[in-house]
Amino acid sequence: MILRRILRSLALLSSIVVAVPAAAELDCPSISQLAREFLKHHVIQSALGTEIEQRAIESYLHRLDTSRSLMLDSEVSELRAKLAGVFENLQAGNCGQIQAVHERLIALQAASEAHAKGLVADENFKLDESVEIRIDPDQRGYPKTNDERNELWRKLVHFQMSNYLGAGEKLAEAKRLLAHRYELRTKRLRELPQWEIYSIFLDSFATALDPHSNYLSPEAVEDFRISMSLSLEGIGVALSERDGYSVVERIIPGGAADRIEHGLEPNDKIIAVAEDGGESVNIVDMPLREAVSLIRGKKGSKVHLTVLRQGDETQRFPLAIVRDKIDLAEQAASLRFETRERHGKPFKLAILDLPSFYGDSDPGQRQCTDDVEALLKQVKEAKADGLLLDLSRNGGGLLEHAVKISGFFIRKGEVVGVENARRQMSVLSDRDERILYTGPMVVHVSRVSASASEILAGALKDYHRAVITGDDHTFGKGTVQTVTPLPPGLGALKITTARFFRPGGQSTQNDGVAADVVIPSLLATDDLGERHQPFALAGESRPPLYGSFANAIGPADLDSQVSGTALAELVKSSSERIAKSPEFEEVRVKLAEQRAHEGIVRLSDIIKEREESKVGDKVGDVKGNGANGNGKKSDAAKNGDSKNSDSKKAKGDDAEEHDPQVEEAVEVLADLVALTHRGAGAEAVARGGQ
């Protein structure tokens, strides 16, 4: 009851009343009013002072040229000066400065287009394999002179041409595709709707408050809803944009397109869309978001597509599909089992992958808490000796789900403190005495594990309930965002309204959750994490939140906790395996190369790797054919652990990639289970059994 009451009080934040006119779309007068709403509800920033104004302008200029390739350093200074006093003018309903900056951006993009087309128009054009470029725009900075910018543009063209040529295009076609690519960029800037020009500025203002506050357009709101609910209504394909075409990347198993014989295939191009009985709309060169909105629709309605398929001969054909509800199952929690031996004894280990804390306010929709509870019942029924909870791809989601799932592994206890702008702390606790899993447990994380996943990992770490494996620390996002709907046509505001604190009182902000057993990975770079985000909020700490419920797994509380002695053994065993592993040696080498090259990419290296990859693929094909005589996948590869692996030959889905980090986390779990079975007296690692 207490948890529900606190969650209801938090939910009230999402019903903030926003005083803006019910405009059909974002307009100039709305910008200033919505900016005030951000400041009114933000956890830290409450006033539009000089610092926030300057940060907003910097954020806006960076958004317009994220690659730092269009503008010279002097032009950035010029535009910065043009934007002085922009908020005062916005308050008066004057958006002239924003419009002037947009016109300047169009001119710069047109110049970039002309330069690129001039380069490839040269009959003597030849790929310059000696070019190299620093890929991090922040390290590279804006060009200082026209000559520097032209040279940067030249290098970019050669890298882009290399991509086309590496994909098998002839030189003439690669030139045409590149020219069309630049034409599209200029065309789309020129045709950008007025509301979208304004939305870029408003969103830039929001991110100047902190990295996670945003203005969400109506389309972005729909994308956010889909990502949380894991369902939408449409035809069930994943699309990407290539050279102005909406291209089918893969078919979602179980979706409407998957159920049609002789239907869509990966790499098909959808060139036109029509409602049943309606006029066909050409979507070539249409922004992907707009094309997707035409293809999506209500369950049971029919959409007519015109499809282009290239092979030995180019085919153009119509295809009608009845839209249906799509369950994005590949983003849902999943379970598999593996066996490891220690001292001659086999142990059955469960690996529960939770990519996000998905869910919906509608209790009839899919909820990750229900999925995880069902999977943990399977773990119990299978009599698994240990559990690995994989949060390494989990970027967060719904707070209440993280709290509830934490309670699946402890009898009672405080899970997270949520502190608002007035420094009022609400503590969310698990008061449900049910425990769904009591055995040895590892939680695997990475630098991209963020927000709600850090709450779960942090709580289980603070209670010594699980061993944390993975990168040295998680992402470090310790803030709460509230999504507040605006009147129809205006979208929503996503505002940082509170901060998280772990049961031990530490903030996850910036520092994240540290791993007990660090496993090397390519994500462990110097620039990945909250602390490296522009305008990230500072981390703080509070007194511990622990109350009277101290991780009571069973009647004898302390012998269910992971001990320091056990952790030392686990670290030692893992370090020895990693030191002998060729895969982790490769990780070390790649990280060293990244540091040595200081972020510089050489075209010659890319071409070399591409050629080596082609040779490797050919060797693999020969080995595959020799293995069973017909080139088919082995049963192990065909069956895998995906229930949908046979669906139309996976329809563009690759087989699950081998992940050495997860594999090492499984080995750590096996060590943990072995220690438990061996017994460690007063410092037992975890209470076994289910």
XYZ file of C-alpha atoms in Angstrom:
690
model
C 0.000 0.000 0.000
C 2.777 2.426 0.917
C 4.660 1.722 -2.312
C 1.489 2.209 -4.364
C 0.772 5.491 -2.574
C 4.271 6.836 -3.248
C 4.107 5.762 -6.888
C 0.757 7.505 -7.222
C 2.306 10.691 -5.825
C 5.098 10.404 -8.378
C 2.552 9.805 -11.114
C 0.925 13.121 -10.233
C 4.025 14.784 -11.625
C 3.060 13.491 -15.055
C -0.186 15.437 -14.905
C 1.466 18.847 -14.609
C -0.859 21.495 -15.985
C 0.930 23.349 -18.779
C -0.497 26.744 -19.662
C -0.015 26.965 -23.425
C -2.484 27.727 -26.201
C -3.996 24.722 -27.976
C -2.112 25.421 -31.198
C -2.343 22.956 -34.080
C 1.460 22.694 -33.985
C 4.432 24.283 -32.267
C 4.550 27.994 -33.130
C 6.739 30.931 -32.173
C 4.734 32.203 -29.171
C 4.684 28.710 -27.652
C 8.494 28.469 -27.411
C 8.832 31.031 -24.624
C 5.857 29.651 -22.702
C 7.141 26.074 -22.869
C 10.644 27.184 -21.842
C 9.088 28.649 -18.672
C 7.376 25.320 -18.007
C 10.720 23.515 -18.164
C 12.182 25.923 -15.599
C 9.111 25.719 -13.395
C 9.410 21.970 -12.879
C 13.146 21.199 -13.313
C 14.873 19.614 -10.317
C 17.793 22.089 -10.338
C 17.393 24.850 -12.948
C 14.613 27.250 -12.031
C 15.525 30.570 -13.669
C 16.536 31.763 -17.118
C 19.835 33.437 -16.280
C 22.785 34.370 -18.449
C 24.433 30.951 -18.013
C 21.351 29.010 -19.156
C 20.852 31.354 -22.129
C 24.466 30.856 -23.238
C 24.246 27.092 -22.768
C 21.039 26.983 -24.807
C 22.659 28.883 -27.671
C 25.695 26.571 -27.592
C 23.418 23.528 -27.556
C 21.430 24.917 -30.506
C 24.491 25.663 -32.633
C 25.920 22.232 -31.885
C 22.608 20.616 -32.891
C 22.705 22.390 -36.257
C 26.176 21.071 -37.087
C 26.859 18.004 -34.947
C 29.697 16.851 -37.215
C 31.374 20.290 -37.043
C 31.883 20.158 -40.762
C 29.562 22.861 -42.129
C 30.542 25.949 -40.150
C 33.861 27.658 -39.668
C 34.866 28.619 -36.154
C 34.394 32.284 -37.095
C 30.907 31.561 -38.481
C 29.917 29.925 -35.206
C 31.015 33.085 -33.380
C 29.022 35.162 -35.860
C 25.856 33.122 -35.340
C 26.386 33.152 -31.579
C 26.379 36.950 -31.725
C 23.250 36.932 -33.941
C 21.424 34.916 -31.288
C 22.175 37.347 -28.453
C 18.922 38.381 -26.810
C 16.981 35.595 -28.519
C 14.942 34.711 -25.409
C 13.858 38.296 -24.913
C 12.683 38.405 -28.522
C 10.942 35.048 -28.205
C 8.997 36.399 -25.260
C 7.776 39.150 -27.580
C 6.769 36.538 -30.162
C 9.672 37.305 -32.514
C 11.454 34.262 -34.008
C 13.419 36.213 -36.622
C 16.800 35.168 -35.201
C 15.971 31.471 -35.368
C 14.752 31.845 -38.937
C 17.900 33.767 -39.953
C 20.139 31.037 -38.518
C 18.150 28.378 -40.376
C 18.569 30.250 -43.681
C 22.309 30.443 -43.052
C 22.405 26.696 -42.422
C 20.684 26.043 -45.759
C 23.314 28.132 -47.539
C 26.144 26.218 -45.871
C 24.582 22.858 -46.751
C 24.137 23.971 -50.378
C 27.828 24.916 -50.491
C 28.758 21.476 -49.119
C 26.580 19.856 -51.795
C 28.196 21.856 -54.586
C 31.689 21.009 -53.351
C 30.965 17.263 -53.114
C 29.347 17.116 -56.542
C 32.269 19.028 -58.022
C 34.741 16.496 -56.620
C 33.007 13.401 -57.981
C 32.212 15.058 -61.317
C 35.917 14.991 -62.136
C 36.524 12.261 -64.727
C 39.875 11.550 -63.091
C 38.365 11.063 -59.631
C 40.103 8.239 -57.809
C 39.672 7.057 -54.251
C 42.436 8.508 -52.068
C 43.216 5.712 -49.636
C 45.695 7.879 -47.726
C 43.073 10.159 -46.199
C 42.531 10.035 -42.466
C 40.176 11.885 -40.175
C 39.653 12.436 -36.478
C 36.175 11.016 -35.972
C 35.255 12.824 -32.732
C 33.952 16.246 -33.835
C 34.537 17.712 -30.363
C 38.210 16.782 -30.527
C 38.474 17.942 -34.127
C 36.723 21.254 -33.569
C 35.356 23.564 -36.233
C 37.587 24.315 -39.253
C 39.429 27.613 -38.910
C 39.663 28.558 -42.591
C 37.897 27.852 -45.887
C 40.863 25.755 -46.974
C 40.560 23.597 -43.832
C 36.839 23.151 -44.423
C 37.306 22.222 -48.079
C 39.911 19.661 -47.090
C 37.564 18.203 -44.474
C 34.799 18.004 -47.078
C 37.192 16.265 -49.479
C 38.100 13.654 -46.860
C 34.450 13.013 -46.023
C 33.631 12.473 -49.700
C 36.383 9.875 -50.026
C 35.159 7.996 -46.940
C 31.584 8.100 -48.262
C 32.622 6.944 -51.729
C 34.544 4.099 -50.124
C 31.320 2.923 -48.455
C 29.495 2.792 -51.785
C 32.353 1.098 -53.599
C 32.826 -1.359 -50.728
C 29.148 -2.296 -51.053
C 29.787 -3.371 -54.650
C 28.648 -0.259 -56.525
C 30.432 0.679 -59.739
C 32.261 4.010 -59.710
C 29.677 5.810 -61.868
C 26.781 4.606 -59.708
C 28.664 5.441 -56.516
C 29.133 9.002 -57.804
C 25.431 9.286 -58.598
C 24.410 7.980 -55.200
C 26.735 10.347 -53.390
C 25.502 13.355 -55.347
C 21.913 12.373 -54.599
C 22.772 11.988 -50.907
C 23.985 15.590 -50.725
C 21.020 16.847 -52.746
C 18.674 15.187 -50.253
C 20.325 16.900 -47.307
C 19.875 20.335 -48.853
C 16.348 19.564 -50.048
C 15.215 18.434 -46.622
C 16.651 21.485 -44.919
C 14.842 23.745 -47.385
C 11.563 21.879 -46.873
C 11.799 21.612 -43.094
C 8.402 22.579 -41.631
C 8.290 25.724 -39.498
C 7.249 23.803 -36.377
C 10.283 21.542 -36.733
C 12.633 24.519 -37.007
C 11.174 25.789 -33.738
C 11.277 22.346 -32.114
C 15.041 22.080 -32.718
C 15.573 25.305 -30.792
C 13.202 24.344 -27.956
C 14.772 20.906 -27.576
C 18.229 22.536 -27.568
C 17.075 24.752 -24.706
C 15.820 21.688 -22.819
C 19.111 19.801 -23.170
C 20.943 22.895 -21.888
C 19.242 22.256 -18.529
C 20.568 18.691 -18.402
C 21.191 15.916 -20.955
C 17.856 14.149 -20.370
C 15.309 16.955 -20.558
C 13.740 17.182 -24.016
C 10.982 18.653 -26.063
C 9.224 15.719 -27.739
C 7.435 16.295 -31.029
C 4.168 14.374 -31.552
C 6.102 11.786 -33.591
C 8.715 11.428 -30.840
C 5.953 10.949 -28.271
C 4.562 8.058 -30.308
C 8.046 6.514 -30.620
C 8.473 6.848 -26.836
C 5.111 5.142 -26.220
C 6.023 2.271 -28.537
C 9.420 1.779 -26.890
C 7.791 1.545 -23.461
C 4.884 -0.704 -24.441
C 6.821 -2.954 -26.852
C 3.856 -2.961 -29.195
C 2.473 -0.993 -32.106
C 0.018 -1.469 -34.915
C 1.483 -1.754 -38.393
C 2.933 -4.254 -40.850
C 5.845 -5.556 -38.760
C 9.009 -4.483 -40.561
C 12.086 -2.594 -39.447
C 13.003 0.114 -41.968
C 16.085 2.213 -42.565
C 16.806 5.041 -44.958
C 19.327 4.581 -47.747
C 19.858 7.201 -50.422
C 16.301 8.438 -50.239
C 14.673 4.983 -50.135
C 12.789 3.366 -47.233
C 14.559 0.005 -47.134
C 13.407 -3.136 -45.329
C 16.111 -4.130 -42.850
C 14.296 -7.109 -41.370
C 10.883 -8.657 -40.925
C 9.647 -8.825 -37.320
C 8.747 -12.456 -36.536
C 5.014 -12.930 -36.036
C 4.098 -9.586 -37.605
C 1.701 -9.033 -40.498
C 4.472 -9.000 -43.134
C 5.936 -12.212 -41.734
C 2.689 -14.093 -42.355
C 2.481 -13.304 -46.086
C 3.870 -15.794 -48.577
C 5.983 -14.185 -51.302
C 5.892 -10.921 -49.359
C 8.581 -8.483 -48.286
C 12.225 -9.457 -47.972
C 15.246 -7.696 -46.462
C 16.667 -4.996 -48.793
C 13.329 -4.442 -50.543
C 12.634 -0.754 -51.198
C 9.145 0.590 -50.479
C 8.582 3.404 -52.963
C 4.866 4.207 -52.551
C 2.110 3.782 -49.938
C -1.683 3.955 -50.220
C -4.575 3.388 -47.854
C -7.209 0.917 -49.013
C -9.173 2.785 -51.684
C -6.935 5.847 -51.392
C -4.433 7.535 -53.658
C -0.863 6.257 -53.754
C 1.781 8.518 -52.147
C 5.340 8.398 -53.490
C 7.722 8.125 -50.506
C 11.043 8.219 -52.393
C 13.165 10.975 -50.807
C 10.608 11.329 -48.011
C 12.083 11.497 -44.477
C 11.904 8.046 -42.901
C 9.755 9.206 -39.985
C 7.089 10.490 -42.420
C 7.226 7.320 -44.488
C 6.811 5.169 -41.382
C 3.811 7.204 -40.255
C 2.109 6.441 -43.581
C 2.852 2.723 -43.327
C 1.672 2.392 -39.729
C -2.045 2.269 -39.037
C -4.850 0.687 -37.098
C -5.096 -3.049 -36.675
C -7.321 -4.585 -39.360
C -6.836 -1.786 -41.905
C -5.206 -2.556 -45.254
C -2.195 -0.724 -46.675
C -1.039 -1.001 -50.292
C 2.694 -0.835 -50.948
C 4.667 -0.475 -54.148
C 7.903 -2.412 -53.763
C 11.181 -2.328 -55.662
C 13.358 -5.450 -55.470
C 16.793 -5.563 -57.044
C 18.395 -8.800 -58.128
C 19.513 -10.095 -61.493
C 16.557 -8.107 -62.750
C 14.841 -5.202 -60.987
C 11.260 -6.060 -60.018
C 8.504 -3.571 -59.235
C 5.321 -5.014 -57.767
C 2.311 -4.096 -55.584
C 1.744 -5.691 -52.201
C -1.290 -5.395 -49.914
C -0.881 -6.076 -46.182
C -3.511 -6.046 -43.451
C -2.052 -4.217 -40.466
C -1.954 -5.982 -37.127
C -0.639 -5.514 -33.630
C 3.091 -6.141 -33.456
C 4.658 -7.512 -30.286
C 8.297 -6.422 -30.258
C 9.326 -9.668 -28.620
C 13.020 -9.311 -29.386
C 13.120 -6.369 -26.961
C 11.370 -8.302 -24.184
C 12.826 -10.330 -21.318
C 14.090 -13.760 -22.347
C 15.566 -16.817 -20.666
C 18.024 -19.510 -21.599
C 19.998 -22.151 -19.720
C 23.640 -23.166 -19.935
C 25.705 -25.777 -18.128
C 29.140 -25.254 -16.573
C 31.289 -27.718 -14.667
C 33.326 -27.030 -11.538
C 35.436 -29.769 -9.946
C 33.714 -32.360 -12.135
C 30.226 -31.337 -11.062
C 27.805 -29.858 -13.641
C 25.750 -26.804 -12.695
C 22.650 -25.625 -14.503
C 22.738 -21.846 -14.905
C 19.883 -19.556 -15.924
C 20.587 -16.420 -17.976
C 17.723 -13.901 -17.852
C 18.180 -11.066 -20.350
C 16.196 -7.887 -19.567
C 16.842 -5.265 -22.308
C 14.585 -2.585 -20.765
C 11.964 -1.914 -18.101
C 9.083 -1.805 -20.533
C 5.416 -1.533 -19.695
C 2.226 0.429 -20.163
C -0.214 2.261 -17.909
C -2.867 -0.091 -19.266
C -2.651 -3.238 -17.082
C -3.875 -5.259 -20.057
C -0.688 -4.445 -21.983
C 2.606 -6.291 -21.722
C 4.601 -5.509 -18.563
C 8.225 -6.490 -17.946
C 7.404 -7.316 -14.300
C 4.953 -9.991 -15.436
C 7.449 -11.362 -17.953
C 10.283 -11.533 -15.420
C 8.033 -13.133 -12.800
C 6.997 -15.832 -15.301
C 10.619 -16.470 -16.289
C 11.723 -16.756 -12.657
C 9.066 -19.414 -12.167
C 10.706 -21.301 -15.048
C 14.060 -20.912 -13.298
C 12.587 -22.481 -10.176
C 10.893 -25.294 -12.100
C 14.157 -26.061 -13.919
C 15.964 -26.278 -10.554
C 18.689 -23.948 -11.794
C 21.758 -23.725 -9.562
C 22.364 -20.030 -10.252
C 20.939 -16.976 -12.009
C 22.575 -14.355 -14.224
C 20.447 -11.233 -14.668
C 21.773 -9.523 -17.800
C 21.226 -5.738 -17.764
C 24.134 -4.969 -20.081
C 21.828 -3.672 -22.858
C 19.301 -2.090 -20.482
C 19.142 1.692 -20.841
C 16.322 2.071 -18.323
C 12.569 2.443 -18.440
C 9.774 2.558 -15.901
C 10.894 3.226 -12.319
C 8.126 1.250 -10.633
C 9.124 -1.874 -12.560
C 12.740 -1.618 -11.364
C 11.479 -1.350 -7.779
C 9.157 -4.334 -8.122
C 11.775 -6.544 -9.793
C 14.268 -5.684 -7.028
C 11.696 -7.085 -4.616
C 11.725 -10.417 -6.437
C 15.169 -11.072 -4.912
C 14.885 -9.670 -1.356
C 12.322 -10.280 1.376
C 11.910 -6.624 2.345
C 13.940 -3.458 2.025
C 14.310 0.090 0.765
C 15.128 0.086 -2.951
C 15.584 3.714 -4.011
C 15.164 7.265 -2.754
C 13.600 9.829 -5.101
C 14.368 13.443 -4.185
C 12.469 16.314 -5.813
C 13.403 19.956 -6.402
C 12.379 20.860 -2.836
C 14.772 18.202 -1.497
C 11.850 16.105 -0.307
C 12.795 12.421 -0.327
C 10.311 9.661 -1.142
C 11.682 6.201 -0.404
C 10.351 3.362 -2.552
C 10.572 0.060 -0.716
C 9.751 -3.579 -1.254
C 7.299 -4.562 1.501
C 6.182 -7.767 -0.190
C 7.714 -10.736 1.652
C 7.563 -12.993 -1.412
C 10.925 -13.948 -2.889
C 10.894 -15.428 -6.366
C 14.553 -16.456 -6.402
C 16.843 -17.022 -3.409
C 19.867 -18.716 -4.942
C 23.309 -17.460 -6.039
C 23.013 -14.482 -8.369
C 25.110 -12.356 -10.697
C 23.954 -9.080 -12.245
C 25.793 -8.266 -15.470
C 26.038 -4.589 -16.477
C 27.888 -2.347 -18.910
C 28.567 1.322 -19.600
C 25.183 1.514 -21.366
C 23.239 0.143 -18.369
C 21.452 3.270 -17.199
C 18.761 4.783 -15.008
C 16.287 2.148 -13.799
C 18.766 -0.679 -14.447
C 21.238 1.134 -12.166
C 18.569 1.286 -9.453
C 18.100 -2.481 -9.620
C 21.838 -3.245 -9.783
C 22.601 -0.691 -7.047
C 19.996 -2.087 -4.657
C 21.161 -5.679 -5.090
C 24.769 -4.557 -4.642
C 24.056 -2.501 -1.518
C 22.247 -5.456 0.051
C 25.124 -7.763 -0.991
C 22.455 -9.861 -2.683
C 24.297 -10.289 -5.987
C 27.729 -10.046 -7.530
C 27.965 -7.263 -10.118
C 30.009 -8.062 -13.243
C 30.782 -6.064 -16.372
C 32.400 -2.723 -17.210
C 34.088 -0.803 -14.408
C 30.862 1.144 -13.841
C 27.435 1.688 -15.357
C 26.391 4.769 -17.342
C 25.690 6.979 -14.335
C 22.218 8.383 -15.003
C 20.771 9.169 -11.602
C 17.849 11.394 -12.518
C 14.084 11.014 -12.949
C 12.256 12.336 -16.007
C 8.561 13.164 -16.159
C 6.812 13.112 -19.541
C 4.035 15.707 -19.577
C 1.609 15.631 -22.521
C 0.806 18.922 -24.230
C -2.381 19.813 -26.135
C -2.890 17.858 -29.388
C -0.372 18.809 -32.061
C 2.273 20.040 -29.621
C 3.824 16.793 -28.378
C 5.164 16.583 -24.817
C 7.774 17.870 -22.397
C 10.270 15.445 -20.849
C 11.611 17.210 -17.767
C 14.152 16.074 -15.177
C 12.124 16.424 -11.995
C 13.994 14.363 -9.376
C 17.175 12.484 -8.492
C 17.810 8.854 -7.485
C 19.656 7.626 -4.409
C 20.647 4.034 -3.684
C 19.774 2.257 -0.401
C 23.279 3.055 0.813
C 22.702 6.774 0.189
C 24.976 7.031 -2.860
C 23.744 8.731 -6.005
C 24.062 6.818 -9.265
C 24.563 10.188 -11.006
C 27.867 10.264 -12.936
C 29.575 7.422 -10.997
C 26.956 4.771 -11.729
C 27.249 1.373 -10.043
C 30.744 -0.117 -9.817
C 31.293 -3.724 -10.856
C 32.618 -6.209 -8.286
C 34.259 -8.236 -11.057
C 35.407 -6.060 -13.952
C 35.301 -7.669 -17.398
C 37.131 -5.820 -20.203
C 35.012 -4.516 -23.083
C 35.231 -2.037 -25.939
C 32.616 0.107 -24.176
C 35.046 0.999 -21.407
C 36.294 4.151 -23.130
C 37.044 7.580 -21.723
C 34.003 9.243 -23.271
C 31.054 6.923 -22.572
C 28.936 7.750 -19.562
C 26.858 10.470 -17.935
C 29.847 12.403 -16.643
C 30.921 13.035 -20.240
C 27.520 14.429 -21.317
C 27.205 18.196 -21.816
C 25.551 19.941 -18.849
C 25.302 16.770 -16.738
C 24.083 17.415 -13.198
C 26.462 16.847 -10.290
C 26.251 13.718 -8.171
C 25.560 13.944 -4.437
C 25.048 11.574 -1.518
C 22.535 11.293 1.306
C 22.408 9.348 4.589
C 21.684 5.628 4.072
C 18.050 4.776 3.434
C 18.142 1.413 5.192
C 15.288 0.862 7.621
C 14.289 -2.195 9.548
C 14.249 -4.510 6.540
C 17.865 -5.493 5.939
C 17.863 -7.940 3.046
C 16.036 -10.651 4.920
C 16.324 -13.486 2.394
C 15.669 -16.058 5.069
C 15.519 -16.358 8.848
C 19.307 -15.980 9.165
C 19.835 -12.734 7.300
C 23.592 -12.410 7.031
C 24.442 -15.814 5.604
C 22.525 -14.938 2.426
C 24.876 -12.111 1.563
C 27.850 -12.103 -0.773
C 30.964 -11.872 1.369
C 34.181 -9.971 0.774
C 36.191 -13.204 0.922
C 34.043 -14.746 -1.778
C 34.362 -11.668 -3.994
C 38.146 -11.833 -3.757
C 38.071 -15.445 -4.944
C 35.725 -14.596 -7.807
C 37.917 -11.689 -8.957
C 41.032 -13.875 -8.851
C 39.475 -16.692 -10.899
C 38.010 -14.303 -13.466
C 41.291 -12.419 -13.867
C 43.120 -15.664 -14.550
C 40.620 -16.693 -17.246
C 40.670 -13.260 -18.875
C 44.476 -13.183 -18.928
C 44.506 -16.461 -20.915
C 41.630 -15.571 -23.270
C 42.453 -14.701 -26.919
C 39.111 -12.832 -27.148
C 39.953 -10.521 -24.266
C 43.467 -10.087 -25.598
C 41.820 -8.802 -28.780
C 39.747 -6.367 -26.695
C 42.899 -5.097 -24.984
C 44.649 -4.662 -28.315
C 41.725 -2.742 -29.826
C 41.460 -0.438 -26.822
C 45.194 0.220 -27.001
C 44.925 0.956 -30.725
C 42.087 3.407 -30.094
C 44.187 5.267 -27.548
C 47.266 5.187 -29.782
C 45.374 6.495 -32.812
C 43.699 9.174 -30.668
C 40.429 8.704 -32.521
C 41.968 8.979 -35.995
C 40.491 6.694 -38.666
C 42.468 5.871 -41.817
C 40.668 4.963 -45.009
C 43.391 2.477 -45.910
C 42.723 0.577 -42.654
C 38.973 0.429 -43.382
C 39.559 -0.913 -46.896
C 42.030 -3.479 -45.571
C 39.592 -4.703 -42.902
C 36.824 -4.878 -45.498
C 38.930 -7.048 -47.799
C 40.009 -9.316 -44.947
C 36.367 -9.705 -43.924
C 35.423 -10.768 -47.460
C 38.170 -13.388 -47.476
C 37.014 -14.626 -44.077
C 33.442 -14.914 -45.303
C 34.528 -16.994 -48.286
C 36.565 -19.323 -46.060
C 33.572 -19.662 -43.734
C 31.321 -20.558 -46.659
C 33.693 -23.303 -47.759
C 33.917 -24.709 -44.218
C 30.155 -24.589 -43.856
C 29.589 -26.479 -47.089
C 32.170 -29.073 -46.155
C 30.596 -29.686 -42.757
C 27.341 -31.191 -43.890
C 27.577 -31.335 -47.633
C 24.701 -28.978 -48.420
C 25.688 -25.633 -46.979
C 22.820 -25.653 -44.478
C 23.255 -24.515 -40.909
C 23.940 -27.156 -38.308
C 21.073 -28.069 -35.970
C 22.738 -26.148 -33.154
C 22.925 -22.986 -35.221
C 19.454 -23.467 -36.668
C 17.730 -24.117 -33.352
C 19.664 -21.649 -31.219
C 17.658 -20.269 -28.332
C 15.217 -18.061 -30.217
C 11.665 -19.301 -30.575
C 11.473 -17.366 -33.829
C 14.754 -18.503 -35.326
C 13.070 -20.467 -38.092
C 10.624 -17.737 -39.049
C 11.206 -17.249 -42.767
C 14.896 -17.993 -42.297
C 15.049 -15.278 -39.647
C 14.086 -12.662 -42.272
C 17.289 -10.695 -41.982
C 17.899 -11.418 -38.272
C 21.455 -12.444 -37.572
C 22.087 -15.356 -35.258
C 22.746 -14.278 -31.689
C 26.272 -12.965 -31.548
C 28.782 -14.542 -29.214
C 29.407 -12.084 -26.382
C 32.627 -12.851 -24.491
C 31.641 -10.459 -21.676
C 28.382 -12.306 -21.019
C 30.175 -15.641 -21.326
C 32.695 -14.571 -18.687
C 29.834 -13.386 -16.453
C 28.378 -16.903 -16.750
C 31.757 -18.316 -15.688
C 31.746 -16.000 -12.651
C 28.279 -17.291 -11.798
C 29.549 -20.867 -12.041
C 32.355 -19.961 -9.624
C 29.826 -18.387 -7.273
C 27.607 -21.480 -7.343
C 30.625 -23.709 -6.704
C 31.607 -21.615 -3.684
C 28.069 -21.890 -2.375
C 28.025 -25.669 -2.757
C 31.479 -25.959 -1.237
C 30.243 -24.020 1.792
C 32.030 -21.136 3.442
C 30.849 -21.352 7.033
C 29.851 -18.041 8.563
C 30.695 -16.233 5.334
C 28.603 -18.310 2.958
C 28.155 -16.701 -0.398
C 24.456 -17.221 -0.866
C 21.682 -19.421 0.419
C 21.140 -22.149 -2.151
C 17.875 -23.712 -3.198
C 14.701 -22.265 -4.546
